[in-house]
Short mmCIF file of C-alpha atoms and ligand atoms in Angstrom, two decimals:
data_model
loop_
_atom_site.label_atom_id
_atom_site.label_comp_id
_atom_site.label_asym_id
_atom_site.label_seq_id
_atom_site.Cartn_x
_atom_site.Cartn_y
_atom_site.Cartn_z
CA UNK A 1 118.58 122.41 112.79
CA UNK A 2 117.81 121.20 116.32
CA UNK A 3 119.40 117.99 117.57
CA UNK A 4 118.05 114.66 116.39
CA UNK A 5 118.25 111.88 118.97
CA UNK A 6 117.79 108.16 118.44
CA UNK A 7 115.05 106.47 120.45
CA UNK A 8 116.54 103.68 122.52
CA UNK A 9 113.50 101.37 122.64
CA UNK A 10 112.43 101.80 119.00
CA UNK A 11 114.87 102.05 116.11
CA UNK A 12 112.05 103.08 113.71
CA UNK A 13 111.70 106.40 115.52
CA UNK A 14 113.80 109.49 116.11
CA UNK A 15 113.31 112.24 118.64
CA UNK A 16 113.23 115.81 117.34
CA UNK A 17 112.21 118.88 119.37
CA UNK A 18 110.46 116.65 121.89
CA UNK A 19 108.43 114.68 119.33
CA UNK A 20 108.95 111.14 118.04
CA UNK A 21 108.81 110.80 114.26
CA UNK A 22 108.94 107.81 111.93
CA UNK A 23 112.47 107.67 110.57
CA UNK A 24 111.63 106.43 107.11
CA UNK A 25 108.52 108.50 106.50
CA UNK A 26 109.05 111.84 108.18
CA UNK A 27 112.50 113.34 107.57
CA UNK A 28 113.26 116.35 109.81
CA UNK A 29 113.80 118.78 106.91
CA UNK A 30 110.34 117.94 105.62
CA UNK A 31 108.81 118.26 109.08
CA UNK A 32 110.41 121.69 109.49
CA UNK A 33 109.05 122.76 106.12
CA UNK A 34 105.47 122.12 107.26
CA UNK A 35 105.48 125.34 109.29
CA UNK A 36 105.39 127.20 105.96
CA UNK A 37 102.69 125.04 104.37
CA UNK A 38 100.23 127.54 102.88
CA UNK A 39 96.99 127.47 104.83
CA UNK A 40 93.65 128.40 103.29
CA UNK A 41 90.93 130.04 105.36
CA UNK A 42 88.62 127.06 104.84
CA UNK A 43 91.13 124.35 105.77
CA UNK A 44 90.05 121.94 108.48
CA UNK A 45 92.65 120.08 110.54
CA UNK A 46 91.84 117.15 112.79
CA UNK A 47 94.61 116.81 115.36
CA UNK A 48 95.06 114.01 117.87
CA UNK A 49 97.63 112.17 119.88
CA UNK A 50 97.57 108.65 118.35
CA UNK A 51 94.83 106.26 119.50
CA UNK A 52 92.57 109.04 120.72
CA UNK A 53 89.74 108.76 118.20
CA UNK A 54 91.43 109.82 114.97
CA UNK A 55 89.87 107.34 112.56
CA UNK A 56 86.49 107.91 114.20
CA UNK A 57 86.58 111.69 113.81
CA UNK A 58 87.98 111.35 110.28
CA UNK A 59 84.87 109.37 109.43
CA UNK A 60 82.58 111.94 111.08
CA UNK A 61 84.26 114.84 109.29
CA UNK A 62 84.13 113.10 105.96
CA UNK A 63 80.44 112.27 106.40
CA UNK A 64 79.59 115.82 107.47
CA UNK A 65 81.53 117.48 104.68
CA UNK A 66 80.62 115.16 101.82
CA UNK A 67 77.10 114.49 100.67
CA UNK A 68 78.53 111.88 98.29
CA UNK A 69 79.93 110.01 101.25
CA UNK A 70 76.62 110.17 103.10
CA UNK A 71 74.49 108.99 100.21
CA UNK A 72 77.01 106.39 99.08
CA UNK A 73 77.57 107.79 95.57
CA UNK A 74 81.28 108.39 96.27
CA UNK A 75 83.46 105.48 97.26
CA UNK A 76 86.53 107.29 98.54
CA UNK A 77 88.69 105.87 101.27
CA UNK A 78 88.65 108.09 104.37
CA UNK A 79 92.45 108.28 104.28
CA UNK A 80 92.19 109.87 100.88
CA UNK A 81 89.42 112.21 101.92
CA UNK A 82 91.21 113.22 105.12
CA UNK A 83 94.90 112.57 104.37
CA UNK A 84 97.65 112.32 106.98
CA UNK A 85 99.32 115.72 106.87
CA UNK A 86 102.86 114.87 108.03
CA UNK A 87 103.00 111.56 106.20
CA UNK A 88 102.67 112.85 102.65
CA UNK A 89 105.10 110.14 101.59
CA UNK A 90 102.14 107.72 101.80
CA UNK A 91 100.44 109.70 99.01
CA UNK A 92 103.36 110.47 96.66
CA UNK A 93 101.06 111.26 93.73
CA UNK A 94 99.00 113.81 95.62
CA UNK A 95 100.00 117.46 95.86
CA UNK A 96 98.53 118.58 99.17
CA UNK A 97 98.86 122.21 98.06
CA UNK A 98 96.47 121.80 95.19
CA UNK A 99 93.74 119.68 96.78
CA UNK A 100 90.28 121.20 96.27
CA UNK A 101 88.75 123.28 99.05
CA UNK A 102 87.70 122.75 101.70
CA UNK A 103 90.73 120.59 102.48
CA UNK A 104 90.52 118.15 105.37
CA UNK A 105 93.76 116.98 106.97
CA UNK A 106 94.52 114.73 109.88
CA UNK A 107 97.66 115.13 111.95
CA UNK A 108 99.34 113.85 115.11
CA UNK A 109 101.73 116.82 115.20
CA UNK A 110 102.39 118.70 118.40
CA UNK A 111 101.74 122.42 118.43
CA UNK A 112 105.44 123.14 117.83
CA UNK A 113 105.37 121.88 114.25
CA UNK A 114 102.04 123.07 112.99
CA UNK A 115 101.76 125.46 110.00
CA UNK A 116 101.98 129.05 111.16
CA UNK A 117 99.12 129.98 108.86
CA UNK A 118 96.70 128.23 111.22
CA UNK A 119 97.23 131.14 113.56
CA UNK A 120 95.08 133.23 111.18
CA UNK A 121 92.23 131.80 113.29
CA UNK A 122 90.08 131.33 110.21
CA UNK A 123 91.16 127.82 109.33
CA UNK A 124 89.75 125.35 111.83
CA UNK A 125 91.27 122.75 114.12
CA UNK A 126 89.40 119.95 115.84
CA UNK A 127 91.50 118.45 118.61
CA UNK A 128 90.31 115.13 120.05
CA UNK A 129 91.71 113.78 123.29
CA UNK A 130 91.19 110.57 125.20
CA UNK A 131 92.10 109.44 128.68
CA UNK A 132 95.77 108.44 128.52
CA UNK A 133 95.37 105.06 130.18
CA UNK A 134 93.08 103.87 127.40
CA UNK A 135 95.37 105.52 124.85
CA UNK A 136 98.25 103.51 126.29
CA UNK A 137 96.34 100.24 126.13
CA UNK A 138 95.21 100.92 122.57
CA UNK A 139 98.80 101.78 121.52
CA UNK A 140 100.05 98.61 123.18
CA UNK A 141 97.75 96.40 121.11
CA UNK A 142 98.45 98.39 117.99
CA UNK A 143 102.11 97.36 118.03
CA UNK A 144 101.12 93.89 116.84
CA UNK A 145 99.40 95.33 113.76
CA UNK A 146 101.87 97.93 112.65
CA UNK A 147 105.27 97.02 111.24
CA UNK A 148 106.47 100.56 111.86
CA UNK A 149 106.99 100.06 115.59
CA UNK A 150 109.27 97.79 117.57
CA UNK A 151 107.05 95.57 119.64
CA UNK A 152 107.47 95.54 123.42
CA UNK A 153 107.79 92.01 124.80
CA UNK A 154 105.20 92.70 127.50
CA UNK A 155 102.99 95.44 128.92
CA UNK A 156 105.48 96.35 131.66
CA UNK A 157 108.07 97.20 129.01
CA UNK A 158 105.51 99.17 127.01
CA UNK A 159 104.27 101.03 130.11
CA UNK A 160 107.76 102.42 130.69
CA UNK A 161 108.33 103.13 127.01
CA UNK A 162 105.05 105.07 126.79
CA UNK A 163 105.79 107.10 129.93
CA UNK A 164 109.19 107.98 128.50
CA UNK A 165 107.54 109.05 125.25
CA UNK A 166 109.40 106.50 123.12
CA UNK A 167 106.39 106.00 120.88
CA UNK A 168 105.12 107.80 117.78
CA UNK A 169 104.25 111.41 118.77
CA UNK A 170 106.30 111.30 121.97
CA UNK A 171 104.84 112.00 125.39
CA UNK A 172 101.07 112.19 125.67
CA UNK A 173 101.44 114.79 128.45
CA UNK A 174 103.46 117.13 126.23
CA UNK A 175 101.04 116.83 123.33
CA UNK A 176 98.00 117.72 125.40
CA UNK A 177 99.78 120.47 127.33
CA UNK A 178 101.16 122.05 124.15
CA UNK A 179 97.80 122.26 122.42
CA UNK A 180 95.88 123.19 125.53
CA UNK A 181 98.20 126.03 126.54
CA UNK A 182 98.22 127.50 123.02
CA UNK A 183 94.50 127.10 122.42
CA UNK A 184 93.90 130.85 122.24
CA UNK A 185 96.25 131.12 119.26
CA UNK A 186 93.93 129.01 117.10
CA UNK A 187 90.36 128.56 116.00
CA UNK A 188 90.10 125.26 117.80
CA UNK A 189 87.40 122.91 119.08
CA UNK A 190 88.38 120.43 121.80
CA UNK A 191 86.49 117.17 121.96
CA UNK A 192 86.85 114.20 124.24
CA UNK A 193 86.60 110.61 123.07
CA UNK A 194 84.61 109.67 126.16
CA UNK A 195 82.02 112.41 125.49
CA UNK A 196 81.69 111.08 121.95
CA UNK A 197 81.07 107.62 123.38
CA UNK A 198 78.45 108.97 125.79
CA UNK A 199 76.59 111.04 123.22
CA UNK A 200 77.72 110.75 119.62
CA UNK A 201 74.89 112.84 118.22
CA UNK A 202 75.80 115.81 120.44
CA UNK A 203 79.44 115.50 119.37
CA UNK A 204 78.43 115.49 115.70
CA UNK A 205 76.22 118.53 116.31
CA UNK A 206 79.10 120.33 118.03
CA UNK A 207 81.35 119.64 115.05
CA UNK A 208 78.66 120.85 112.63
CA UNK A 209 78.20 124.07 114.58
CA UNK A 210 81.95 124.65 114.68
CA UNK A 211 82.24 124.07 110.94
CA UNK A 212 79.16 126.14 110.16
CA UNK A 213 77.47 123.17 108.45
CA UNK A 214 73.73 122.63 108.76
CA UNK A 215 72.51 119.07 108.35
CA UNK A 216 68.85 118.12 108.29
CA UNK A 217 67.64 115.34 110.58
CA UNK A 218 67.96 112.67 107.91
CA UNK A 219 71.57 113.60 107.13
CA UNK A 220 72.36 113.79 110.84
CA UNK A 221 70.93 110.30 111.36
CA UNK A 222 73.16 108.94 108.59
CA UNK A 223 76.30 110.55 110.03
CA UNK A 224 75.60 109.22 113.52
CA UNK A 225 74.74 105.72 112.31
CA UNK A 226 77.75 105.41 110.00
CA UNK A 227 80.08 106.67 112.74
CA UNK A 228 79.15 104.04 115.29
CA UNK A 229 81.82 101.52 116.17
CA UNK A 230 79.67 98.66 114.86
CA UNK A 231 79.19 100.26 111.44
CA UNK A 232 82.76 101.44 111.06
CA UNK A 233 84.21 98.06 111.92
CA UNK A 234 82.67 96.58 108.80
CA UNK A 235 83.06 99.64 106.57
CA UNK A 236 86.17 99.08 104.41
CA UNK A 237 86.31 102.77 103.44
CA UNK A 238 86.45 103.80 107.09
CA UNK A 239 88.35 101.12 108.99
CA UNK A 240 91.73 101.65 107.26
CA UNK A 241 92.06 98.04 106.18
CA UNK A 242 92.89 99.33 102.70
CA UNK A 243 96.19 100.74 103.96
CA UNK A 244 99.40 99.34 102.40
CA UNK A 245 99.91 95.74 103.49
CA UNK A 246 103.67 96.16 103.83
CA UNK A 247 103.16 98.37 106.89
CA UNK A 248 100.23 96.61 108.55
CA UNK A 249 99.38 93.09 109.58
CA UNK A 250 95.60 92.99 109.80
CA UNK A 251 95.67 89.30 110.69
CA UNK A 252 96.97 90.40 114.10
CA UNK A 253 94.15 92.87 114.78
CA UNK A 254 92.38 95.96 113.56
CA UNK A 255 92.31 99.74 113.95
CA UNK A 256 88.79 99.11 115.21
CA UNK A 257 89.63 97.05 118.29
CA UNK A 258 87.18 97.53 121.19
CA UNK A 259 86.19 101.18 121.21
CA UNK A 260 85.49 101.30 124.94
CA UNK A 261 86.20 103.51 127.92
CA UNK A 262 88.07 101.91 130.83
CA UNK A 263 89.68 99.00 128.99
CA UNK A 264 92.98 99.95 130.66
CA UNK A 265 91.64 98.19 133.77
CA UNK A 266 92.05 94.89 131.98
CA UNK A 267 95.79 95.27 131.69
CA UNK A 268 97.21 97.76 134.21
CA UNK A 269 98.14 96.54 137.65
CA UNK A 270 97.02 98.58 140.65
CA UNK A 271 100.64 99.67 141.17
CA UNK A 272 100.97 100.80 137.55
CA UNK A 273 97.68 102.66 137.74
CA UNK A 274 98.70 104.44 140.96
CA UNK A 275 102.06 105.38 139.52
CA UNK A 276 100.35 106.70 136.43
CA UNK A 277 97.92 108.76 138.54
CA UNK A 278 100.83 110.28 140.43
CA UNK A 279 102.66 111.25 137.25
CA UNK A 280 99.43 112.53 135.73
CA UNK A 281 98.87 114.76 138.74
CA UNK A 282 102.43 116.11 138.61
CA UNK A 283 102.33 116.83 134.91
CA UNK A 284 98.73 117.87 134.33
CA UNK A 285 97.45 118.97 137.74
CA UNK A 286 97.76 122.67 136.92
CA UNK A 287 95.65 122.44 133.74
CA UNK A 288 91.89 122.88 133.81
CA UNK A 289 91.32 119.52 132.16
CA UNK A 290 89.33 116.56 133.40
CA UNK A 291 89.38 113.11 131.93
CA UNK A 292 86.86 110.34 132.21
CA UNK A 293 88.62 107.08 133.12
CA UNK A 294 85.65 104.78 133.11
CA UNK A 295 81.98 104.73 132.17
CA UNK A 296 79.85 102.39 134.27
CA UNK A 297 78.23 99.73 132.03
S1 PPS B 301 95.35 106.03 115.12
O1 PPS B 301 96.15 104.84 114.74
O2 PPS B 301 96.12 106.98 115.91
O3 PPS B 301 94.76 106.67 113.96
O4 PPS B 301 94.20 105.44 116.04
P1 PPS B 301 92.88 106.22 116.47
O5 PPS B 301 91.91 106.16 115.36
O6 PPS B 301 93.21 107.54 117.04
O7 PPS B 301 92.36 105.36 117.69
C1 PPS B 301 91.93 104.04 117.56
C2 PPS B 301 91.00 103.78 118.72
O8 PPS B 301 89.73 104.41 118.46
C3 PPS B 301 88.72 103.41 118.54
N1 PPS B 301 87.60 103.75 117.63
C4 PPS B 301 86.35 103.95 118.05
N2 PPS B 301 85.81 103.96 119.28
C5 PPS B 301 84.47 104.19 119.37
N3 PPS B 301 83.67 104.38 118.30
C6 PPS B 301 84.17 104.39 117.04
N4 PPS B 301 83.37 104.58 116.01
C7 PPS B 301 85.58 104.17 116.89
N5 PPS B 301 86.41 104.11 115.82
C8 PPS B 301 87.63 103.85 116.30
C9 PPS B 301 89.44 102.13 118.13
O9 PPS B 301 88.72 100.99 118.46
C10 PPS B 301 90.73 102.29 118.92
O10 PPS B 301 90.56 102.12 120.32
P2 PPS B 301 90.77 100.74 121.08
O11 PPS B 301 90.72 101.09 122.55
O12 PPS B 301 92.09 100.18 120.68
O13 PPS B 301 89.63 99.88 120.68
#
């Protein structure tokens, strides 16, 4: 087994093959075993770096794939409908192997750890990315809610911790690079959070086309409406407030915080932003990827 390294700024995490895992919930033997998880041709994986639009796309996927969700006859929590793949410990009574098809999974895993069966190019992956400054700000606020992370005393501390990848999922740059450079190995659709903000209906249509699902106008209207920030914030099945109280403190905030593009400007100093831009250029400059850092109001 590869070396396991402690994470100096967060004792809840360990570093393994360049990725930061939760010590108590994701043992390395289990993580290694996921490569052999048996993939079905109709599996759908949603993959994100944390705070990039996961819960949002989970809701969209669930609404697209389940008529019962759309018409309100099924009251299933989105986390149950689209379970967290590498955190099966949260669902000890569920056997992920025998879930009915089509299975929907959500994951923050980097490309290194993903089941090999996804390379059959039949099963589908939707990868959602978000500009990393907003991801950083969202992660920073999230520390107050989640008991699974050691809280940074201030943003300066968190800024350095995030750049060093001492947060769940490790370095944002590595995650994006890994998935982007291996994109041709998978049947994968890349989406950007900011494009979803600009035009949610088009994003939903893109997902439907990728999944081969045809929705009539009425169904499409329901999906788009129920996936708006305003609707999701008050939807207990979608906003994750049903998650185990021992891990989360919802008095301190919510998964549904602001849902905006450019909020990083309210916390980053000019010097931090310039440093980030420099590192971004060094690490990502050679990739054909553009990010939207701000949308004029
Ligand atoms: S997690 O913990 O990794 O699953 O978090 P994740 O769901 O990836 O990201 C949370 C951020 O997504 C925002 N969000 C939305 N934005 C726009 N529209 C909708 N419907 C929506 N749903 C969730 C959420 O507010 C978090 O971003 P911030 O910037 O913190 O508000």
